[in-house]
Short mmCIF file of C-alpha atoms in Angstrom, two decimals:
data_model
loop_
_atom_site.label_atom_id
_atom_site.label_comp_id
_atom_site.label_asym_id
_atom_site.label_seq_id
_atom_site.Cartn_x
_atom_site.Cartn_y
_atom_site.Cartn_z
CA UNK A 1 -6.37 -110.96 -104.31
CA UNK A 2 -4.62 -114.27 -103.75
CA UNK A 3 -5.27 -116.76 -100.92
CA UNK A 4 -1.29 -115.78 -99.44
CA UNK A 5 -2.18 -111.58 -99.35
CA UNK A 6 -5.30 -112.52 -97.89
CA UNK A 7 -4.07 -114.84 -94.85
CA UNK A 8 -1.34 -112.17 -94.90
CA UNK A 9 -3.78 -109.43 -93.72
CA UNK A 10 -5.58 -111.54 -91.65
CA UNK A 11 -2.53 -112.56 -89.60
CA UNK A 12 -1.29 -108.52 -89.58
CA UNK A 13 -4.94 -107.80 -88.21
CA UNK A 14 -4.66 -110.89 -85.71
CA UNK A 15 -1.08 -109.07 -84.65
CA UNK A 16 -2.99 -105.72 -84.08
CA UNK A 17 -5.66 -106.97 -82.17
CA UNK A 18 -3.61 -109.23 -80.03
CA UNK A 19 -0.92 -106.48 -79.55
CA UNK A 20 -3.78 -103.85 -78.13
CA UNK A 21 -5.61 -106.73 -75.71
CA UNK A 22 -2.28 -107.69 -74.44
CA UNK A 23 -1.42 -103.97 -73.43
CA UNK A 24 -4.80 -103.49 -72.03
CA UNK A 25 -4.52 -107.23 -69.79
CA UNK A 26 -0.50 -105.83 -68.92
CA UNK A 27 -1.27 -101.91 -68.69
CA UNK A 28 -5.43 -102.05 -68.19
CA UNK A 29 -4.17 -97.82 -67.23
CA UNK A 30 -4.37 -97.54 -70.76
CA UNK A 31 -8.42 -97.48 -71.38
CA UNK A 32 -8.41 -94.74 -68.41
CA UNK A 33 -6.12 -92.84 -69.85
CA UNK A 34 -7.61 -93.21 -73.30
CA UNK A 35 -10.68 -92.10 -71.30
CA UNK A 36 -9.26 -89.04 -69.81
CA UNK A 37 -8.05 -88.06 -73.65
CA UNK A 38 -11.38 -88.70 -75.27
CA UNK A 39 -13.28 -86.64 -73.10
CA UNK A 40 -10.88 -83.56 -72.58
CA UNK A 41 -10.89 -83.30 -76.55
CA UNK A 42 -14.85 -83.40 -76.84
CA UNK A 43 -15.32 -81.05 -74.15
CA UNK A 44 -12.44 -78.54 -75.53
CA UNK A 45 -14.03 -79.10 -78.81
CA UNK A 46 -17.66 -78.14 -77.70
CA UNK A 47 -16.46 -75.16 -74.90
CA UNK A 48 -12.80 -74.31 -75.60
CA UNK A 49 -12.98 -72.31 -72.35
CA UNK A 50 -12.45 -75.87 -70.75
CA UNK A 51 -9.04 -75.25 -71.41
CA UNK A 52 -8.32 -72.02 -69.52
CA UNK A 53 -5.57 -72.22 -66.87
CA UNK A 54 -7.85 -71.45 -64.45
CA UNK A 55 -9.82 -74.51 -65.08
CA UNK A 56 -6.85 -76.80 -65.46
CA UNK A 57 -5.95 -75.23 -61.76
CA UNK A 58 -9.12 -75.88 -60.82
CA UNK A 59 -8.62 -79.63 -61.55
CA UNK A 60 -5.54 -79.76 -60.33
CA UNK A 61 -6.61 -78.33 -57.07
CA UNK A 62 -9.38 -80.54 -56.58
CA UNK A 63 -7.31 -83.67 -57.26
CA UNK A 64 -4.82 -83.27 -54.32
CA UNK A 65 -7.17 -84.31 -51.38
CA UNK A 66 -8.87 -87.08 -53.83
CA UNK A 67 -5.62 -88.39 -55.02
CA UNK A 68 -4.12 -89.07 -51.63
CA UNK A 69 -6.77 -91.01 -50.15
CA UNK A 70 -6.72 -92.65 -53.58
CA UNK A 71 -3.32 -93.71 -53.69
CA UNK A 72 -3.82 -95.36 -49.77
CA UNK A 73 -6.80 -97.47 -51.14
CA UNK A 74 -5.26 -98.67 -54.02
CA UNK A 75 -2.18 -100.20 -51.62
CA UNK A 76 -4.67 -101.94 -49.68
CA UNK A 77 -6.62 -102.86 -52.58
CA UNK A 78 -3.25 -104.49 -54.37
CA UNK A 79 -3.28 -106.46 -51.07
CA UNK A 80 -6.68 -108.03 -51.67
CA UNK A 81 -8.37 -105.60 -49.06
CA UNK A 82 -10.44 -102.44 -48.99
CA UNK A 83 -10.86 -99.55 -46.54
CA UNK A 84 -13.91 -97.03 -46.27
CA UNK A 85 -12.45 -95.87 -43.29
CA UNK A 86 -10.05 -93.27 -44.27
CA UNK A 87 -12.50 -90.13 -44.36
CA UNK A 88 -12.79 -90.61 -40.83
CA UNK A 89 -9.04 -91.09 -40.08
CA UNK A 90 -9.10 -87.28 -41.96
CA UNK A 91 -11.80 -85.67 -40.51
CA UNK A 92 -10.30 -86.97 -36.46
CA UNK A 93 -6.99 -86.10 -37.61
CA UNK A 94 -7.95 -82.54 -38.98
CA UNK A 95 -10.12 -81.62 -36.62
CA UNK A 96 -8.25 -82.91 -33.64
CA UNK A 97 -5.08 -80.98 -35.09
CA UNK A 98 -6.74 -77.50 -35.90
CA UNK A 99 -8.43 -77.82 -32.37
CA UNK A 100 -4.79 -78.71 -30.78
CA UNK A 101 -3.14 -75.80 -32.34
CA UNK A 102 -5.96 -73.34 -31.75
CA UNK A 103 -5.93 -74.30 -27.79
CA UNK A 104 -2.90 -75.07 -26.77
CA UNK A 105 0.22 -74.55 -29.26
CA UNK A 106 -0.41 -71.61 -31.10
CA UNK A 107 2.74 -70.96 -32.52
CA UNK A 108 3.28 -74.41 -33.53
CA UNK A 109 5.16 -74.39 -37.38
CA UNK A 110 3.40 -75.76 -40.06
CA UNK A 111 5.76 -78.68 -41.00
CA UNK A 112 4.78 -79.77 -37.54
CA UNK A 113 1.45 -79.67 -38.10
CA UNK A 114 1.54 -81.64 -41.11
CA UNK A 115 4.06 -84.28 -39.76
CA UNK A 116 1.73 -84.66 -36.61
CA UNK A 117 -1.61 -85.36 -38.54
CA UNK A 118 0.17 -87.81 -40.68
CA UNK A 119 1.05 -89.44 -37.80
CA UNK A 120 -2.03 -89.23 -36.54
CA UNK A 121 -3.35 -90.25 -39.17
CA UNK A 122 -0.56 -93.63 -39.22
CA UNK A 123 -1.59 -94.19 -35.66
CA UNK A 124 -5.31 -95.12 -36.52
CA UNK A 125 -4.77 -96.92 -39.53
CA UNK A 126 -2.69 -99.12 -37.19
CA UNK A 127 -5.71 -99.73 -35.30
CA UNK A 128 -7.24 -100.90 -38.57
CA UNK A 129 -4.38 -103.25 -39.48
CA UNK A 130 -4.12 -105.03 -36.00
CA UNK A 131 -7.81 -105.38 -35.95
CA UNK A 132 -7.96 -107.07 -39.77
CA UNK A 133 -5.06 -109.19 -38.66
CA UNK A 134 -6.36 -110.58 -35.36
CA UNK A 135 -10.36 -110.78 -35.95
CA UNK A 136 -9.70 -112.58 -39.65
CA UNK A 137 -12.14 -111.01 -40.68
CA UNK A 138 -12.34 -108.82 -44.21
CA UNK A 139 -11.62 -105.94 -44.10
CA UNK A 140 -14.40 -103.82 -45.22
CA UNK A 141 -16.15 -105.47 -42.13
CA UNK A 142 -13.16 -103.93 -39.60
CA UNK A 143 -12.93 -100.12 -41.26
CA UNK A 144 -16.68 -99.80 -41.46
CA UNK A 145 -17.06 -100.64 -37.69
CA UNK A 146 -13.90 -98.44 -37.32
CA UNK A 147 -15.38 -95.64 -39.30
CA UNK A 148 -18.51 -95.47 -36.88
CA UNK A 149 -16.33 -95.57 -33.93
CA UNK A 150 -13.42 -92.64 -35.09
CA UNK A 151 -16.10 -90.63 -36.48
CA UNK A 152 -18.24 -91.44 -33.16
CA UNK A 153 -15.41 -90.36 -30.48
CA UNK A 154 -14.52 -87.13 -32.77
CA UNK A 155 -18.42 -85.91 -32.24
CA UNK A 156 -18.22 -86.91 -28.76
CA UNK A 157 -15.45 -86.02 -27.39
CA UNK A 158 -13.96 -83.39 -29.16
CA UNK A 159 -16.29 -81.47 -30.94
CA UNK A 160 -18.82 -80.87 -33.58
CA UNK A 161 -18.22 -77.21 -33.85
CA UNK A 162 -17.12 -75.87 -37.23
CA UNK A 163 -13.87 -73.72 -37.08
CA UNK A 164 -14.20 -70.97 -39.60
CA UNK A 165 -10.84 -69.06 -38.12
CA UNK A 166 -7.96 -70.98 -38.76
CA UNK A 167 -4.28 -70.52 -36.92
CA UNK A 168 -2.82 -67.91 -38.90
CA UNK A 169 0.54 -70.75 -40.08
CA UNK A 170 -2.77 -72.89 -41.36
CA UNK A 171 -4.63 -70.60 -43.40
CA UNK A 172 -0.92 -69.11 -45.10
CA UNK A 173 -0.13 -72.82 -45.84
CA UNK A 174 -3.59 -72.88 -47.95
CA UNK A 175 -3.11 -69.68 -49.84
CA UNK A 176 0.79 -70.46 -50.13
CA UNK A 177 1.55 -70.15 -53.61
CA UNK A 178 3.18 -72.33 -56.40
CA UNK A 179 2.51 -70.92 -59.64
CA UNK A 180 0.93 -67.42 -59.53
CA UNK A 181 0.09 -65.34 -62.82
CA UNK A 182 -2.77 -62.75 -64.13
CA UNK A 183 -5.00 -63.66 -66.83
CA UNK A 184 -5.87 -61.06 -69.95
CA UNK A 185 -9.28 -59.78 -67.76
CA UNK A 186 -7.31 -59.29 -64.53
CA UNK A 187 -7.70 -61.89 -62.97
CA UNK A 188 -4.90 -63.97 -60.48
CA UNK A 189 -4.85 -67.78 -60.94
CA UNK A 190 -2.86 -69.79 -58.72
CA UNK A 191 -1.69 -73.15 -57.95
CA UNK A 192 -1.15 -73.40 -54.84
CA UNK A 193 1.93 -75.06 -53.14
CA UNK A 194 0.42 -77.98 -51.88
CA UNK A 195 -0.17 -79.25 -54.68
CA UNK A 196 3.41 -80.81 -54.89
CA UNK A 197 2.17 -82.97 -52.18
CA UNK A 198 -0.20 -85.34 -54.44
CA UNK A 199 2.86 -85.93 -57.07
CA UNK A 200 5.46 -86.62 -54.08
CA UNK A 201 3.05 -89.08 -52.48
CA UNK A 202 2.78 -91.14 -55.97
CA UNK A 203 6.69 -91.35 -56.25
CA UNK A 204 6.45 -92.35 -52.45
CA UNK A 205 4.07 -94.97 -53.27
CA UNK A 206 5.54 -96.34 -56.54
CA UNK A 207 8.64 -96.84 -55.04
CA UNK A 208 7.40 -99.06 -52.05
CA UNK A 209 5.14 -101.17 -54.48
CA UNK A 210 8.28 -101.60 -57.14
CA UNK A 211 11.29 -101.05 -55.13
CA UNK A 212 10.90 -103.15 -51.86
CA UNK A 213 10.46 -106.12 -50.68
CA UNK A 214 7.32 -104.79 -48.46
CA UNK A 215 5.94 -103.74 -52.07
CA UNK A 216 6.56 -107.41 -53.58
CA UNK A 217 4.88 -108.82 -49.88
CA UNK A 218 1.62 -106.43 -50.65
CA UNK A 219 1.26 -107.59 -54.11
CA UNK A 220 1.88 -111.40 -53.02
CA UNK A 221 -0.47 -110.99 -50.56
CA UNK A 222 -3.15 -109.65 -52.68
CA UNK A 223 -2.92 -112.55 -55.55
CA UNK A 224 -3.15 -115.08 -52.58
CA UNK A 225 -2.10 -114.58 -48.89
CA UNK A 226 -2.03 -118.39 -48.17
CA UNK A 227 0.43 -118.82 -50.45
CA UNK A 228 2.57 -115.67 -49.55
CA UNK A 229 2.97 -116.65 -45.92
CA UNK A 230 4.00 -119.84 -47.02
CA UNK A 231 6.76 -117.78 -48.91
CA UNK A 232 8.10 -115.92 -46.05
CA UNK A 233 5.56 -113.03 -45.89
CA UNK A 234 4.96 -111.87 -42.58
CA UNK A 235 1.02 -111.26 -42.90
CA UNK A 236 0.92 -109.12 -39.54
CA UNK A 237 4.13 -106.55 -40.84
CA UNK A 238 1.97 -106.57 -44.19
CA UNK A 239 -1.26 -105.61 -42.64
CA UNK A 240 -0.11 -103.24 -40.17
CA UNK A 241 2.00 -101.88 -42.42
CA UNK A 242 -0.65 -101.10 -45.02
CA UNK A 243 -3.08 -99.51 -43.10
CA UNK A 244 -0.92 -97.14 -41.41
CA UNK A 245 0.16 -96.08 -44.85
CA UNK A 246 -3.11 -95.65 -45.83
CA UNK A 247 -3.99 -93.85 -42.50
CA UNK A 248 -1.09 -91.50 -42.84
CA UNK A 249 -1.96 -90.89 -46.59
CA UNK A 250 -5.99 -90.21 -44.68
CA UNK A 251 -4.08 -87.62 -42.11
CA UNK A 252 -2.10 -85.94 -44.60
CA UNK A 253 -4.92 -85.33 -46.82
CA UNK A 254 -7.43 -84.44 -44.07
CA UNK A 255 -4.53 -81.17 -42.82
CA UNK A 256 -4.44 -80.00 -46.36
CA UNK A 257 -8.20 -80.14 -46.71
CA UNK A 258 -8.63 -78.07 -44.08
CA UNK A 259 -5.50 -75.51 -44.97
CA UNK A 260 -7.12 -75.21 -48.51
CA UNK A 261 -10.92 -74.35 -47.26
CA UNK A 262 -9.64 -72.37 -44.42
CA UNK A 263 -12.03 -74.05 -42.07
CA UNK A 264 -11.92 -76.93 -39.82
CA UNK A 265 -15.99 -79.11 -40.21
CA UNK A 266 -15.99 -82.82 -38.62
CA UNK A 267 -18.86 -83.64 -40.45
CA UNK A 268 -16.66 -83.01 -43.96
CA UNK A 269 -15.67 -85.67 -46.27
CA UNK A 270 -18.79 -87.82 -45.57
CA UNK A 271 -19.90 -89.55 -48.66
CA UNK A 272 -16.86 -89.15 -50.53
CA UNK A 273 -15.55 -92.53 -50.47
CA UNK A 274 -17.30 -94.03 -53.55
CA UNK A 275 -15.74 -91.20 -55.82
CA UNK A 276 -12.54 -92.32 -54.29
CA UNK A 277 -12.81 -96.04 -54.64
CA UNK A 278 -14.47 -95.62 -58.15
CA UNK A 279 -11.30 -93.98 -58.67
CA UNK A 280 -9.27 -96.68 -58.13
CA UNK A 281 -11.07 -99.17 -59.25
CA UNK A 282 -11.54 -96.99 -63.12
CA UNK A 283 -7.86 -96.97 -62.68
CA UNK A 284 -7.13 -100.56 -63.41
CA UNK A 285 -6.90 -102.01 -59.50
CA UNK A 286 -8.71 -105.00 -59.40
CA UNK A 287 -10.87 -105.54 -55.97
CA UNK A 288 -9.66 -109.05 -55.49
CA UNK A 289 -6.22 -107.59 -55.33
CA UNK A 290 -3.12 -108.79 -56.78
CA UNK A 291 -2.97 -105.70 -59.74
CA UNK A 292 -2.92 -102.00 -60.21
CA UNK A 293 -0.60 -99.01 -60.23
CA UNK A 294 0.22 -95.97 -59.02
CA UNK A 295 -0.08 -93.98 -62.90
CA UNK A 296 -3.61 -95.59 -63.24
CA UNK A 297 -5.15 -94.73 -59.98
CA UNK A 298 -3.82 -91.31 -60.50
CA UNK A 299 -5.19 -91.40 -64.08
CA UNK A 300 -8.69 -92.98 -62.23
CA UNK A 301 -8.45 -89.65 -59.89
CA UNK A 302 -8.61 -87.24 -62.73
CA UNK A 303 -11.12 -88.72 -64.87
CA UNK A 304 -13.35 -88.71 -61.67
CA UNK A 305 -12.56 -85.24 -60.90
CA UNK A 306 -12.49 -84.46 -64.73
CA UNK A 307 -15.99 -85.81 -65.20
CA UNK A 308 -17.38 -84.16 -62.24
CA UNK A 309 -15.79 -80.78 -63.57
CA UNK A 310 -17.56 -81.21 -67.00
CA UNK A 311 -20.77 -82.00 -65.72
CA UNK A 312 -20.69 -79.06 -63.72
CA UNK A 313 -19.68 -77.33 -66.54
CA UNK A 314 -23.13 -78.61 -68.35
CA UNK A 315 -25.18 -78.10 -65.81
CA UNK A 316 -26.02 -81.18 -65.33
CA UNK A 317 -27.17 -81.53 -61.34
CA UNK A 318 -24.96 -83.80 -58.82
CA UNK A 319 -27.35 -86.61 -58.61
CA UNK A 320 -26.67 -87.56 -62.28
CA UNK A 321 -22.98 -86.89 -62.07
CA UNK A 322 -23.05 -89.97 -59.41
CA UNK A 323 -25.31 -92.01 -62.34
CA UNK A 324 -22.66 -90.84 -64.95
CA UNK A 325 -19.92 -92.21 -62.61
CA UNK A 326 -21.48 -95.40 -61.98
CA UNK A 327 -22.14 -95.95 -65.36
CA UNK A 328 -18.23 -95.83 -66.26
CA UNK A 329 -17.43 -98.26 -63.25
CA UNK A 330 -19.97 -100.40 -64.86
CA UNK A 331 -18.53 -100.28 -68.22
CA UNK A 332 -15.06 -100.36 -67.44
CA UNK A 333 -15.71 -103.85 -65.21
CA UNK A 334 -17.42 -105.14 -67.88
CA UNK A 335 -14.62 -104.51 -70.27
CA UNK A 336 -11.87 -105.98 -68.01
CA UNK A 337 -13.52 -108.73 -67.17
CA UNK A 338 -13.91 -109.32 -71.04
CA UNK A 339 -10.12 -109.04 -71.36
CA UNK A 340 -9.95 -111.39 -68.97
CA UNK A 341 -12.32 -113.76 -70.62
CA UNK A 342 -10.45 -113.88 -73.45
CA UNK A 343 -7.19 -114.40 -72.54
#
């Protein structure tokens, strides 16, 4: 082989390599998704019964409530802040609803319902963004003293009783249909309606972040907020703004938790912000803001909820689904921050 072919291949190989690390540093989406595909394959290759409709449901199902508190962390996160607050702004805002309807407005209709627990939900992330803004202080600071204190005036002041009967519009809501069909055994497998939710909230989202000028402040603010006021940026608008998107995201998802299980617990949700933030983060969002998008936190979402379904699936017990979870956070940082390195 002469010395030309050889720096020939060389430079093709160079043009390869550099080709994939520049997609992953533009589109870091890409390993999650890559992810996602490796391990639905080896699981459908080892139990093809991991690709029955009813499972697929099942994931889809599970990613609704997951998804939408997902999608309000990564906005705050592209803004160089993080929330652990939001499964408190759900659990207040569901409970408080379901107890509001049950009491005192019976026949209230179910878009109402919905509308009111996003605002709800809006209302207390505002709390969050005026407190970030004024203390200057970070963020995870504010929403974990705000966590203690929603979560605290739910338990004492309105109750800590579960509701296992639902208002009748509630519980219809949850078993509302989408996609309804029988399976060869007998069996009825349905996705339910509010599932179109999660998908409508992404659009939602992707349009503020790339269509509008608040989506260009959030993303300025989050590679350096110094700079961004500087620019123009009203930090306040930015801040508020974010968390009561967040927040209403947090109420939204809280009413359909509740519709789906058919019960209304305040002590629900607890715990479940590491999945979500792992979600985010596996998704390509950096922590120090500045990056991300909506198709990789949603991608983040499902390999969470995808991982958790095979390890069910296995047999293996919860503790070590958290060690398998941490484990791909680990490795996925590590491979980023490579990236990063080399460029």
């Amino acid at each position: 082989m002469t010395a030309s072919r050889v720096e020939e291949l060389q430079q093709a190989t160079d043009k390869r390599a550099f080709s994939f690390g520049e997609l992953v540093r533009k589109r870091p989406e890409t390993i999650t998704f890559a992810l996602l595909v490796t391990i639905c394959v080896a699981v459908a290759v080892a139990n093809p019964a991991f690709l029955q409709p009813s499972t697929l449901i099942d994931i889809g199902r599970a990613s609704v409530v997951m998804g939408l508190f997902a999608l309000g962390v990564f906005v705050i996160l592209a803004a160089g802040g993080i929330d652990v607050s939001f499964t408190a702004v759900a659990a207040f805002t569901m409970y408080s609803m379901t107890v509001l309807v049950q009491r005192y407005l019976p026949d209230l209709p179910i878009a109402a319902i919905i509308a009111m627990a996003t605002a709800g939900g809006a209302l207390l992330g505002v709390i969050n963004g005026v407190l970030v803004h004024h203390l200057k202080v970070p963020s995870l600071i504010v929403t974990i003293g705000t966590q203690y204190l929603f979560r605290g005036f739910l338990l004492s002041f309105i109750g800590t009783v579960w509701i296992m009967s639902l208002p009748p519009q509630m519980g219809a809501f949850g078993r509302l249909p989408l996609l309804q069909f029988e399976t060869a055994t007998g069996a009825t497998i349905t996705l339910p309606f509010y599932f179109l939710v999660l998908p409508i909230a992404a659009v939602i989202t992707w349009w503020i972040l790339n269509r509008t000028l608040m989506g260009r402040a959030i993303f300025a603010v989050g590679g350096n907020a110094q700079i961004a006021s500087r620019l123009g940026y009203d930090l306040r608008k930015v801040h508020i703004f974010l968390f009561a998107y967040a927040g209403a995201l947090a109420g939204l998802a809280g009413i359909i938790h509740v519709c789906a299980n058919r019960q209304a617990n305040p002590f629900d949700l607890v715990g479940t912000e590491i999945n979500v933030i792992a979600a985010v983060v596996l998704g390509g969002a950096k922590i120090t803001g500045g990056t991300g998008s909506v198709l990789g936190t949603i991608l983040g979402v499902l390999l969470i909820v995808v991982l958790n379904s095979v390890l069910v699936l296995v047999g293996i017990p919860s503790t070590w689904q958290r060690l398998v979870v941490g484990v791909f956070i680990l490795l996925a940082a590590a491979f980023f921050v490579t990236r990063q390195r080399k460029k």
